[in-house]
Tab-separated table of C-alpha atoms in Angstrom:
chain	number	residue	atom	x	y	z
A	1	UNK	CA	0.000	0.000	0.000
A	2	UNK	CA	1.262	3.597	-0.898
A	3	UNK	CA	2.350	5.849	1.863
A	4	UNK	CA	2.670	9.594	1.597
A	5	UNK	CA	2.894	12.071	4.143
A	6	UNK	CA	0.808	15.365	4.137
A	7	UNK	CA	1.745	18.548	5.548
A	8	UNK	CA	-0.771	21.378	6.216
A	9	UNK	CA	-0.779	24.491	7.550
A	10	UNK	CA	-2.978	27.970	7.496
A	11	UNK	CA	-2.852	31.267	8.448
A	12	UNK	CA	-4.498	34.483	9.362
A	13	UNK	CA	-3.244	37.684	9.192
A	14	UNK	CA	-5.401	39.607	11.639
A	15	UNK	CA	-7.219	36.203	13.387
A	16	UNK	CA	-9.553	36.368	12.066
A	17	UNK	CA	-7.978	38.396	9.370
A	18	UNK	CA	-7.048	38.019	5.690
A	19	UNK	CA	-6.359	33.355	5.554
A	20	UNK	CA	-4.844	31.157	3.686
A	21	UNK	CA	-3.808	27.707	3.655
A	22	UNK	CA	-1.255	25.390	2.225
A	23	UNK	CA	-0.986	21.687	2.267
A	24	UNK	CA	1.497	19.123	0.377
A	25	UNK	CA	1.690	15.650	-0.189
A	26	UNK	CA	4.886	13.450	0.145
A	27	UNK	CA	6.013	10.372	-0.820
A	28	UNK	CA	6.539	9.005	2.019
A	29	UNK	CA	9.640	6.637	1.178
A	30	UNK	CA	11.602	9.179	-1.462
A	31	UNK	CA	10.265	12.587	-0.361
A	32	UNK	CA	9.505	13.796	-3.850
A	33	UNK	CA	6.803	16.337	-3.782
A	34	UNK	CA	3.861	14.717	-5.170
A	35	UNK	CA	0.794	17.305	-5.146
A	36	UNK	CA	0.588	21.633	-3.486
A	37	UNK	CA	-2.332	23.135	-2.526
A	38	UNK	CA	-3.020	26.501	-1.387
A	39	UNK	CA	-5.856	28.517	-1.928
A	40	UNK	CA	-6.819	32.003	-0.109
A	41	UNK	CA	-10.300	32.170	1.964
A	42	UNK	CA	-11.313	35.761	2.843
A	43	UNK	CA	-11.439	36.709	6.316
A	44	UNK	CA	-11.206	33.646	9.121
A	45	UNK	CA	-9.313	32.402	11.837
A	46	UNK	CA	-5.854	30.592	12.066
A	47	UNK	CA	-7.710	27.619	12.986
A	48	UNK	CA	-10.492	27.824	10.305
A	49	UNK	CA	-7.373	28.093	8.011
A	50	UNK	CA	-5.437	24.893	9.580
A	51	UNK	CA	-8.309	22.541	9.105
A	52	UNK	CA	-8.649	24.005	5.458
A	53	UNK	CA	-5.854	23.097	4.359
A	54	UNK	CA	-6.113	19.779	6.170
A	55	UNK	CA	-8.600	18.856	4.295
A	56	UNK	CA	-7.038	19.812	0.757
A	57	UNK	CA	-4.407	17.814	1.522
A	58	UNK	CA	-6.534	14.811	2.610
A	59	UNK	CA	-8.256	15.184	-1.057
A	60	UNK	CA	-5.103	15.581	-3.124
A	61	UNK	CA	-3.412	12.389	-1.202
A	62	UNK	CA	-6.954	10.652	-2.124
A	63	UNK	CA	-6.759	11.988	-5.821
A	64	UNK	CA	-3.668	10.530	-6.299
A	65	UNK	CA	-4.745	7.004	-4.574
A	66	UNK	CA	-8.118	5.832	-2.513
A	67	UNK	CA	-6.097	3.094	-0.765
A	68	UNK	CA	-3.458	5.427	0.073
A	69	UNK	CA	-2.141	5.333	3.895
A	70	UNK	CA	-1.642	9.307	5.295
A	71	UNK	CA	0.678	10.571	7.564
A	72	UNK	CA	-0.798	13.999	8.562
A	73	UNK	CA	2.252	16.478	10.072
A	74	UNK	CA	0.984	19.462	10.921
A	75	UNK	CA	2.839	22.772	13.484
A	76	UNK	CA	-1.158	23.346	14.770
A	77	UNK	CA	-1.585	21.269	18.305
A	78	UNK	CA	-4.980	22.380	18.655
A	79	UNK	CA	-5.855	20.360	14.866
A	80	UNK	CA	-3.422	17.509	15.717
A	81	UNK	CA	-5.186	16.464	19.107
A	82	UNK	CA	-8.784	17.318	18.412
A	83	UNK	CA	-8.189	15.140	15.032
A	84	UNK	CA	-6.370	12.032	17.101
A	85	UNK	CA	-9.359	12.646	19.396
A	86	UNK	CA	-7.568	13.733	22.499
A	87	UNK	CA	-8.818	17.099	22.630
A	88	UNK	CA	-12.650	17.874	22.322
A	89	UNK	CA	-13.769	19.942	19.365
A	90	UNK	CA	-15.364	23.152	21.726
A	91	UNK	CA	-16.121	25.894	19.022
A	92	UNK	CA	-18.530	25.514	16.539
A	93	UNK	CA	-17.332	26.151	13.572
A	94	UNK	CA	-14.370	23.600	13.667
A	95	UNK	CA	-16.559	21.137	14.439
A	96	UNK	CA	-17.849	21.000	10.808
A	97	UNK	CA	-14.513	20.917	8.878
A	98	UNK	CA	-13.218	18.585	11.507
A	99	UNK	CA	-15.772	16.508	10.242
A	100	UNK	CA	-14.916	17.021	6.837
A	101	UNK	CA	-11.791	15.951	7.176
A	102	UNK	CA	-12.575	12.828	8.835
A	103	UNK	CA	-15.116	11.951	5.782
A	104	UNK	CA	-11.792	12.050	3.258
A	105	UNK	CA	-10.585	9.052	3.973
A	106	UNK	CA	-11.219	5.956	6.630
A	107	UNK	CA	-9.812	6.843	9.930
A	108	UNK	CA	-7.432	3.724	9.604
A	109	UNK	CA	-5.431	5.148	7.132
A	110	UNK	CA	-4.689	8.575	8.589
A	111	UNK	CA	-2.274	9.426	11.418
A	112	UNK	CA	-1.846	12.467	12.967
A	113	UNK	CA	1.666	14.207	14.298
A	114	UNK	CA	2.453	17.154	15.352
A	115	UNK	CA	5.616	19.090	14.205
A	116	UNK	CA	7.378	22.340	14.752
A	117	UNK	CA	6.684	25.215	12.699
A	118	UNK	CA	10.256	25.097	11.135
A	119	UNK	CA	9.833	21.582	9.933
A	120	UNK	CA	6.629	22.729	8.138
A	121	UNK	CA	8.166	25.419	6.413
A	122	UNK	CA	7.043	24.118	3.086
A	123	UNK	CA	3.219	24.042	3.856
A	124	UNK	CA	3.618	27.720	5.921
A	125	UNK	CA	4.765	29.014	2.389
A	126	UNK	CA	1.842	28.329	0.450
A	127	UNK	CA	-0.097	29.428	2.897
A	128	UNK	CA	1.967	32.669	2.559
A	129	UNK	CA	1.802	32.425	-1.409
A	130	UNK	CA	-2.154	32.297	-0.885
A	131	UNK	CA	-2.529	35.485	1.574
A	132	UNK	CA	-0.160	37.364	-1.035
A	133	UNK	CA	-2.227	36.399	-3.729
A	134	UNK	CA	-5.363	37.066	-2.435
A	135	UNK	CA	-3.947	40.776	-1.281
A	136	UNK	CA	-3.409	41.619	-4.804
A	137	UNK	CA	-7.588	40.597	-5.778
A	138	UNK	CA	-5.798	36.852	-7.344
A	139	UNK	CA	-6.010	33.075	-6.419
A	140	UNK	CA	-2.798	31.116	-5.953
A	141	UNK	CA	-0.900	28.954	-8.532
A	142	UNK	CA	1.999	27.213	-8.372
A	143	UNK	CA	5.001	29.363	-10.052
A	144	UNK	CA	5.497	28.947	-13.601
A	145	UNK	CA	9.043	28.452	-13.278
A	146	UNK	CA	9.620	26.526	-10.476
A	147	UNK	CA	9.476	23.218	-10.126
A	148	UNK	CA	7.738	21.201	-6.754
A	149	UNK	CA	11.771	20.766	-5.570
A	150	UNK	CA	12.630	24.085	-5.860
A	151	UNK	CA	9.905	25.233	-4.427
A	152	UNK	CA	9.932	23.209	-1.313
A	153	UNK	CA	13.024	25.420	0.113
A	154	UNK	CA	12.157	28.578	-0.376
A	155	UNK	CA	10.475	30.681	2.630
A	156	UNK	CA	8.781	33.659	2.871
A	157	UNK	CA	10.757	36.512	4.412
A	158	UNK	CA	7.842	38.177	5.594
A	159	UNK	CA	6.906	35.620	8.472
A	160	UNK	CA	9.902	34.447	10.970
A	161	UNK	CA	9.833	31.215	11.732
A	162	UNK	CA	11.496	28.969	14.569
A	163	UNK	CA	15.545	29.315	14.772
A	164	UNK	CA	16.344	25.871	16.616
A	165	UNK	CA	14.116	22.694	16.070
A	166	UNK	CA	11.735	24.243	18.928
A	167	UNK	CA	7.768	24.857	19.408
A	168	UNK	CA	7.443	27.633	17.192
A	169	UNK	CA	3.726	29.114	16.482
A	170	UNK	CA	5.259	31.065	20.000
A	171	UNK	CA	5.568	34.113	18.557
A	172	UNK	CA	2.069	34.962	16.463
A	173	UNK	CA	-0.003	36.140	19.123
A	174	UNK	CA	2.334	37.353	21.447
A	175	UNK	CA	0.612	40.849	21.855
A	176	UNK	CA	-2.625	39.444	21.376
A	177	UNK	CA	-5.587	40.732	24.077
A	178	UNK	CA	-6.320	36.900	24.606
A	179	UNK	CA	-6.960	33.892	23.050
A	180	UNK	CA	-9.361	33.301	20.055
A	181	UNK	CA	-12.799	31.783	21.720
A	182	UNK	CA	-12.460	28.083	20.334
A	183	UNK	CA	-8.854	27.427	22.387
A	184	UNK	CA	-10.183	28.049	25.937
A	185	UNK	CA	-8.341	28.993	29.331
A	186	UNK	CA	-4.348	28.792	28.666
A	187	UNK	CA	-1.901	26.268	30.728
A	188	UNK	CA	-0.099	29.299	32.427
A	189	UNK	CA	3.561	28.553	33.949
A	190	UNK	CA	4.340	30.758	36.622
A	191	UNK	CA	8.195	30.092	36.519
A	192	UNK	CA	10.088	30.863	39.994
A	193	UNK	CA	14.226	31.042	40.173
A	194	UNK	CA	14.698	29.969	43.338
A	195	UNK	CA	16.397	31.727	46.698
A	196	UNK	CA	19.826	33.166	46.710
A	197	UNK	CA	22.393	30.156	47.926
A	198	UNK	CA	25.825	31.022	49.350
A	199	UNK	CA	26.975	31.370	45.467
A	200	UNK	CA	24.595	33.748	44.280
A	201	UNK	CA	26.161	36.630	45.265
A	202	UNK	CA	29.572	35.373	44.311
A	203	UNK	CA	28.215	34.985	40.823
A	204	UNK	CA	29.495	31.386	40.299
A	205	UNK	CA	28.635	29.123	38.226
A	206	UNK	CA	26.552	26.607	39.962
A	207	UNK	CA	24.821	23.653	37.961
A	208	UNK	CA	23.394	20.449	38.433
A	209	UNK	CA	27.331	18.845	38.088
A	210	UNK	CA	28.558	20.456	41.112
A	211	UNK	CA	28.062	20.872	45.042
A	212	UNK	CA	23.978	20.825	44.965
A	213	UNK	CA	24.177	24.119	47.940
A	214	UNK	CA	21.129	24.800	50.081
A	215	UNK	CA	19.270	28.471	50.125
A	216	UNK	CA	21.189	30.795	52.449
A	217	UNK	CA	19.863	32.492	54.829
A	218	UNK	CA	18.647	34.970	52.639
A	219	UNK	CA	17.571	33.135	50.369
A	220	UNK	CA	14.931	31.614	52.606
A	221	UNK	CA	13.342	34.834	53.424
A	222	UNK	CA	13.124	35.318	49.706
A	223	UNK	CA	11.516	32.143	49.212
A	224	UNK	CA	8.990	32.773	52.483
A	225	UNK	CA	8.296	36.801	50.342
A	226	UNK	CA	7.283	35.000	47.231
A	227	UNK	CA	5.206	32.612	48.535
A	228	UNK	CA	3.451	35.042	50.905
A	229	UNK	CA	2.752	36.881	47.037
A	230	UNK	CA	1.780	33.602	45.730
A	231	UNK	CA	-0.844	33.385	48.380
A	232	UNK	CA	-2.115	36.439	47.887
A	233	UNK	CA	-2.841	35.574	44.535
A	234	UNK	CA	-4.462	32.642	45.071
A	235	UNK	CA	-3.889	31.397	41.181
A	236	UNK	CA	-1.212	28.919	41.392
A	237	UNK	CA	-3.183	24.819	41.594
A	238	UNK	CA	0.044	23.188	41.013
A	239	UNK	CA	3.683	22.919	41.656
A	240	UNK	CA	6.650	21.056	40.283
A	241	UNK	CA	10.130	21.793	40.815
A	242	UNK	CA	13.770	21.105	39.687
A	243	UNK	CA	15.247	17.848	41.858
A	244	UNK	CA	17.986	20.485	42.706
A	245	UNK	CA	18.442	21.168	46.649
A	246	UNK	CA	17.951	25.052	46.157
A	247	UNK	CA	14.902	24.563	44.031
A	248	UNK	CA	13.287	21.977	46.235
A	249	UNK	CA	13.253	23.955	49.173
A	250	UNK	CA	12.080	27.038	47.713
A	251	UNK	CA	9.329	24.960	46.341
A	252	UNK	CA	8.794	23.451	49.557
A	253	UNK	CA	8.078	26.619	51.020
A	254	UNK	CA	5.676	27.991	48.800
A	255	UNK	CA	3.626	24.428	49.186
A	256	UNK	CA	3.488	25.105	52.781
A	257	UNK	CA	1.621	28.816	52.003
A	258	UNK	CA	-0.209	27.488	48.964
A	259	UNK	CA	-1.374	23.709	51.094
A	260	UNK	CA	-0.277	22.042	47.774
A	261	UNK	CA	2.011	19.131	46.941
A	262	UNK	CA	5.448	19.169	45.249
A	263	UNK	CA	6.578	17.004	42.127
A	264	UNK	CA	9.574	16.750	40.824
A	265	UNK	CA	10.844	16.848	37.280
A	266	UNK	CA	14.536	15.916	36.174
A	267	UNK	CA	14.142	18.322	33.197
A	268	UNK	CA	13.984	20.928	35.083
A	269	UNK	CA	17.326	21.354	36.322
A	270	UNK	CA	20.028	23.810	36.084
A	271	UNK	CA	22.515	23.184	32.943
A	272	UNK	CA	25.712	21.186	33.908
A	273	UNK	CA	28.715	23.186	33.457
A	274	UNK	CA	31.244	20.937	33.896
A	275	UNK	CA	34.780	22.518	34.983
A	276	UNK	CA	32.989	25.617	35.600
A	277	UNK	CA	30.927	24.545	38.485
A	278	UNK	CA	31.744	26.789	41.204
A	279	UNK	CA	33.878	29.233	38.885
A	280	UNK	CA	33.685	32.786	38.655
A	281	UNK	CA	33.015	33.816	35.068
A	282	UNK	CA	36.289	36.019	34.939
A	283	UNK	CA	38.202	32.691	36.640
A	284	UNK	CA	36.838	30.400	33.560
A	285	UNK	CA	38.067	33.244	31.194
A	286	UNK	CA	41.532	33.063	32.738
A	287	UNK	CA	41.667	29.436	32.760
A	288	UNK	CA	39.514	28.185	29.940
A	289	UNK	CA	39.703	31.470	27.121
A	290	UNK	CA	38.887	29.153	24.138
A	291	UNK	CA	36.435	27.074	25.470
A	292	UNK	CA	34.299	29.989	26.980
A	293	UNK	CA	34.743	31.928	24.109
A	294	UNK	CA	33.327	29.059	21.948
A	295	UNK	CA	30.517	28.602	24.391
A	296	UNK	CA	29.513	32.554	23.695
A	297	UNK	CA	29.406	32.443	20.110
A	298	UNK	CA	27.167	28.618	19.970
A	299	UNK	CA	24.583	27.091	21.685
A	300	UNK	CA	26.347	23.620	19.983
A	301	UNK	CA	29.126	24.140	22.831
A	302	UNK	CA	30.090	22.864	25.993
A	303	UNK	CA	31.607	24.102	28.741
A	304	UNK	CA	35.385	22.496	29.729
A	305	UNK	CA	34.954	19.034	30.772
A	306	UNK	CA	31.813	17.678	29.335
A	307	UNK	CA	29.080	19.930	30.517
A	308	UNK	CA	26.155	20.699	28.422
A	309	UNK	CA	25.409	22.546	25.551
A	310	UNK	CA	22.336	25.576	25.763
A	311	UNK	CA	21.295	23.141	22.485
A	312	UNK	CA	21.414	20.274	24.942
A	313	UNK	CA	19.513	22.350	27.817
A	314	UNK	CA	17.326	23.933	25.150
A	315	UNK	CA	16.090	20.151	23.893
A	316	UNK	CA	15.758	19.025	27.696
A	317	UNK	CA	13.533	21.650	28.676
A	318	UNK	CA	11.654	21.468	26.054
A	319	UNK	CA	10.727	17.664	26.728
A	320	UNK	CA	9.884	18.739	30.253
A	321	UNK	CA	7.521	21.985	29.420
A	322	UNK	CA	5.931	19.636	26.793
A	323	UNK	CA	5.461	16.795	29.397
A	324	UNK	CA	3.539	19.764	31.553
A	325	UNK	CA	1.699	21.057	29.221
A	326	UNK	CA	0.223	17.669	28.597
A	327	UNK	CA	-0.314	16.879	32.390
A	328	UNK	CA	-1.598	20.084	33.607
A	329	UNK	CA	-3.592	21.381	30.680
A	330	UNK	CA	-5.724	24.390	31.567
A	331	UNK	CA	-4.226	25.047	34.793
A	332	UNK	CA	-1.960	27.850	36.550
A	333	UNK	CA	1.496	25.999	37.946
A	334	UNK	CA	4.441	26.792	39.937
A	335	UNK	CA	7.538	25.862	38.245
A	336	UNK	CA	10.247	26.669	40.439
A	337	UNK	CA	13.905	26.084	38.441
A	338	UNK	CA	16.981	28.031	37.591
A	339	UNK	CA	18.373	30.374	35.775
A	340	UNK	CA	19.144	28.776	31.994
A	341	UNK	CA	15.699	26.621	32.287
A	342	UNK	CA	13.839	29.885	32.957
A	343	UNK	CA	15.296	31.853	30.514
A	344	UNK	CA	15.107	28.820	28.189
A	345	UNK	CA	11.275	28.423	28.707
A	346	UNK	CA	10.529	32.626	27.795
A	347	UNK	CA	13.062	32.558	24.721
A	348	UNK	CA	11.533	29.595	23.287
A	349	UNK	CA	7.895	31.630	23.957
A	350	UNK	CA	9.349	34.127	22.154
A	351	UNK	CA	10.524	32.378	19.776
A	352	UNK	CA	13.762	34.273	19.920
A	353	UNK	CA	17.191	33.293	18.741
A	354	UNK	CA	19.585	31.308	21.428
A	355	UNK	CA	21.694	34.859	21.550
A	356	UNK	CA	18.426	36.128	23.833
A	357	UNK	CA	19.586	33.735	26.641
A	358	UNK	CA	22.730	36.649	27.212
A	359	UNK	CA	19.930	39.438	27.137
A	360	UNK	CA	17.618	38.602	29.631
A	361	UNK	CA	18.391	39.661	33.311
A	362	UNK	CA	17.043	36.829	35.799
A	363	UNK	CA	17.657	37.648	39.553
A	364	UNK	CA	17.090	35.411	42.724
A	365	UNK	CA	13.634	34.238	43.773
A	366	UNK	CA	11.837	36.308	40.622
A	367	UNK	CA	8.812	35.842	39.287
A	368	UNK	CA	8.318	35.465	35.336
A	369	UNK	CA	4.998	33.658	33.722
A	370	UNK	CA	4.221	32.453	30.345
A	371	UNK	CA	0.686	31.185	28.935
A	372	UNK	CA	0.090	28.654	26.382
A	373	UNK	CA	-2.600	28.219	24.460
A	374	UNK	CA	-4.364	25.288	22.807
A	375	UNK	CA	-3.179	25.821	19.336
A	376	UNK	CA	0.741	26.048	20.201
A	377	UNK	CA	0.749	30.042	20.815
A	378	UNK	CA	2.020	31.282	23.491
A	379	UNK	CA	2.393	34.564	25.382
A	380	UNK	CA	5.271	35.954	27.971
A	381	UNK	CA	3.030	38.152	30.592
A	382	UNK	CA	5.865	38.280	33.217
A	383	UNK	CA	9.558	38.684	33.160
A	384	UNK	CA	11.862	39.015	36.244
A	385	UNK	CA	9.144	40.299	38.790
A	386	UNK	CA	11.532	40.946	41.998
A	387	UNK	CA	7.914	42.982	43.829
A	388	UNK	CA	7.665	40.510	45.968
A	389	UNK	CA	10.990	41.469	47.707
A	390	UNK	CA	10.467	44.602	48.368
């Protein structure tokens, strides 16, 4: 039996603004474009758009063979999980083209997985092609002089996409008022860097490869602040923390104000930096010049001795925020960590380069929060909140 895979995506420039969609079908075993679509709609939503250009690409893959088996990829978690059936279809108006899909072809010979925005760059282009076109009063077409290769690595310069193998719809609603009716309440991290330990103010590096120190004294009247804040707020129904000593207590002292438990999760920890650990950054300089300066200009270096990469960390992290997502969908949680994790979790939100990780300030026991929505967007409301302190 023939297997292709079809990639689909849609957009809106506005939401609901000016859509499009795109979709292509692969063969599966040689990767030769088989069949584009892409077609502008008017004025709709991104996920109106999505499941649009779902469905073209379930009818081309049929066009070219009834019996054919479908792997669906698409960057749009919302369409992947209500389509796998692990989401409920809320709004309305998916719930028709949801169905529409599903009529294209049996249900055993479609699968459904979800991909980053960067590896759908082909599909996001048509989609692109078809907003274009339908700004100048035209329907798309394929280009004249380009062939399906050719056309499958261009992108258009107009829409940034992902910049390292990360979740990457991040950035399209950023300074939106909310999110669009059909998605409902976010899964809101409220991410917590944890106390000051006796190397905080020494400004050493201290990872998850080296001594594992305890809050200092001050640290643990930061940690008693926040949670007294936390409290106040009365928002926060979970918490899960780095397995890190510093982390675990501050943790453990906002359960006691918030009567909640604690989990723990691996991926949260701080970056291992090897040699470094315990190093001031002017002592690795003297000692390690090369090395530090490689680690500067690449997220694809480690520090001396086998520590790990911000690439490494970045992957990691990523796992771990994914893994929450999935288990606390719809709900506010504590995530108490460190410094690289936090900053790792907001650039990635962003969807800002790895160079952003130098740019952001990130002090002792500060508050920063970050909201995700149903479809894959997400949106950075907090950064380095130090009120609590004061």
């Amino acid at each position: 039996m023939r297997e292709v895979v079809v990639e689909a995506d849609g957009g809106s420039r506005g939401n609901p603004g000016p859509a499009g969609y795109g979709a292509v079908v692969v063969d599966a075993a040689t990767g030769e474009t088989l069949a584009e679509r892409a077609e502008y709609i008017g004025t709709a939503t991104n996920n109106v758009a999505e499941y649009r250009g779902l469905v073209a690409g379930l009818r081309a893959a049929r066009e070219l063979d009834p019996e054919v088996t479908v792997r669906v990829r698409m960057d749009s978690r919302l369409v992947v999980e209500q389509m796998s059936g692990r989401w409920q279809i809320r709004h309305p108006a998916m719930r028709p083209l949801a169905a529409e899909a599903r009529s294209v072809l049996p249900a055993g010979q479609v699968t459904y997985e979800w991909i980053p925005r960067e590896r759908n760059k082909h599909a996001d282009r048509l989609a692109n092609e078809a907003m274009d076109a339908g700004a100048r009063g035209e329907q798309w077409s394929p280009p004249a002089a380009a062939g399906p290769g050719a056309a499958a690595g261009a992108e258009d310069p107009g829409r940034s996409g992902a910049r390292d193998g990360t979740d990457v719809r991040a950035a399209r609603n950023v300074a939106s008022a909310g999110p669009p009716p059909d998605l409902g309440a976010p899964t809101t991290f409220v991410l917590l860097r944890h106390g000051e330990t006796p190397l905080t103010p020494q400004k050493r590096f201290s990872g998850s490869g080296g001594s594992d120190p305890g809050l200092s004294e001050a640290g643990r009247f930061q940690a008693e602040r926040v949670a007294q804040a936390l409290a106040g707020r009365g928002t926060v129904q979970d918490i899960v923390t780095s397995p890190l000593a510093r982390c675990r207590e501050t943790a453990q002292v906002a359960a006691a104000r918030l009567g909640l438990p604690v989990r723990v999760d691996e991926g949260l920890r701080e970056t291992d930096f090897g040699a470094w650990e315990g190093l001031t950054f002017a002592e690795v300089r003297e000692r390690h010049p090369r090395d530090m300066d490689a680690w500067l200009a690449s997220q694809d270096a480690e520090p001396t001795g086998g520590g790990e990469s911000f690439a490494a960390v970045a992957r990691r992290v990523t796992e771990a925020r994914d893994r929450l997502l999935a288990a606390h969908a719809g709900r506010t949680l504590l995530v108490v960590s460190h410094v690289t994790p936090v900053k790792t979790l907001v650039r990635l939100a962003l969807g800002a380069p790895p160079e952003a990780l130098f740019r952001m300030e990130l002090s002792a026991a500060s508050l920063s929060a970050v909201a995700y929505y149903a479809d894959g967007n997400a949106s950075v409301r907090l950064l380095n909140d130090t009120s609590a302190l004061r």
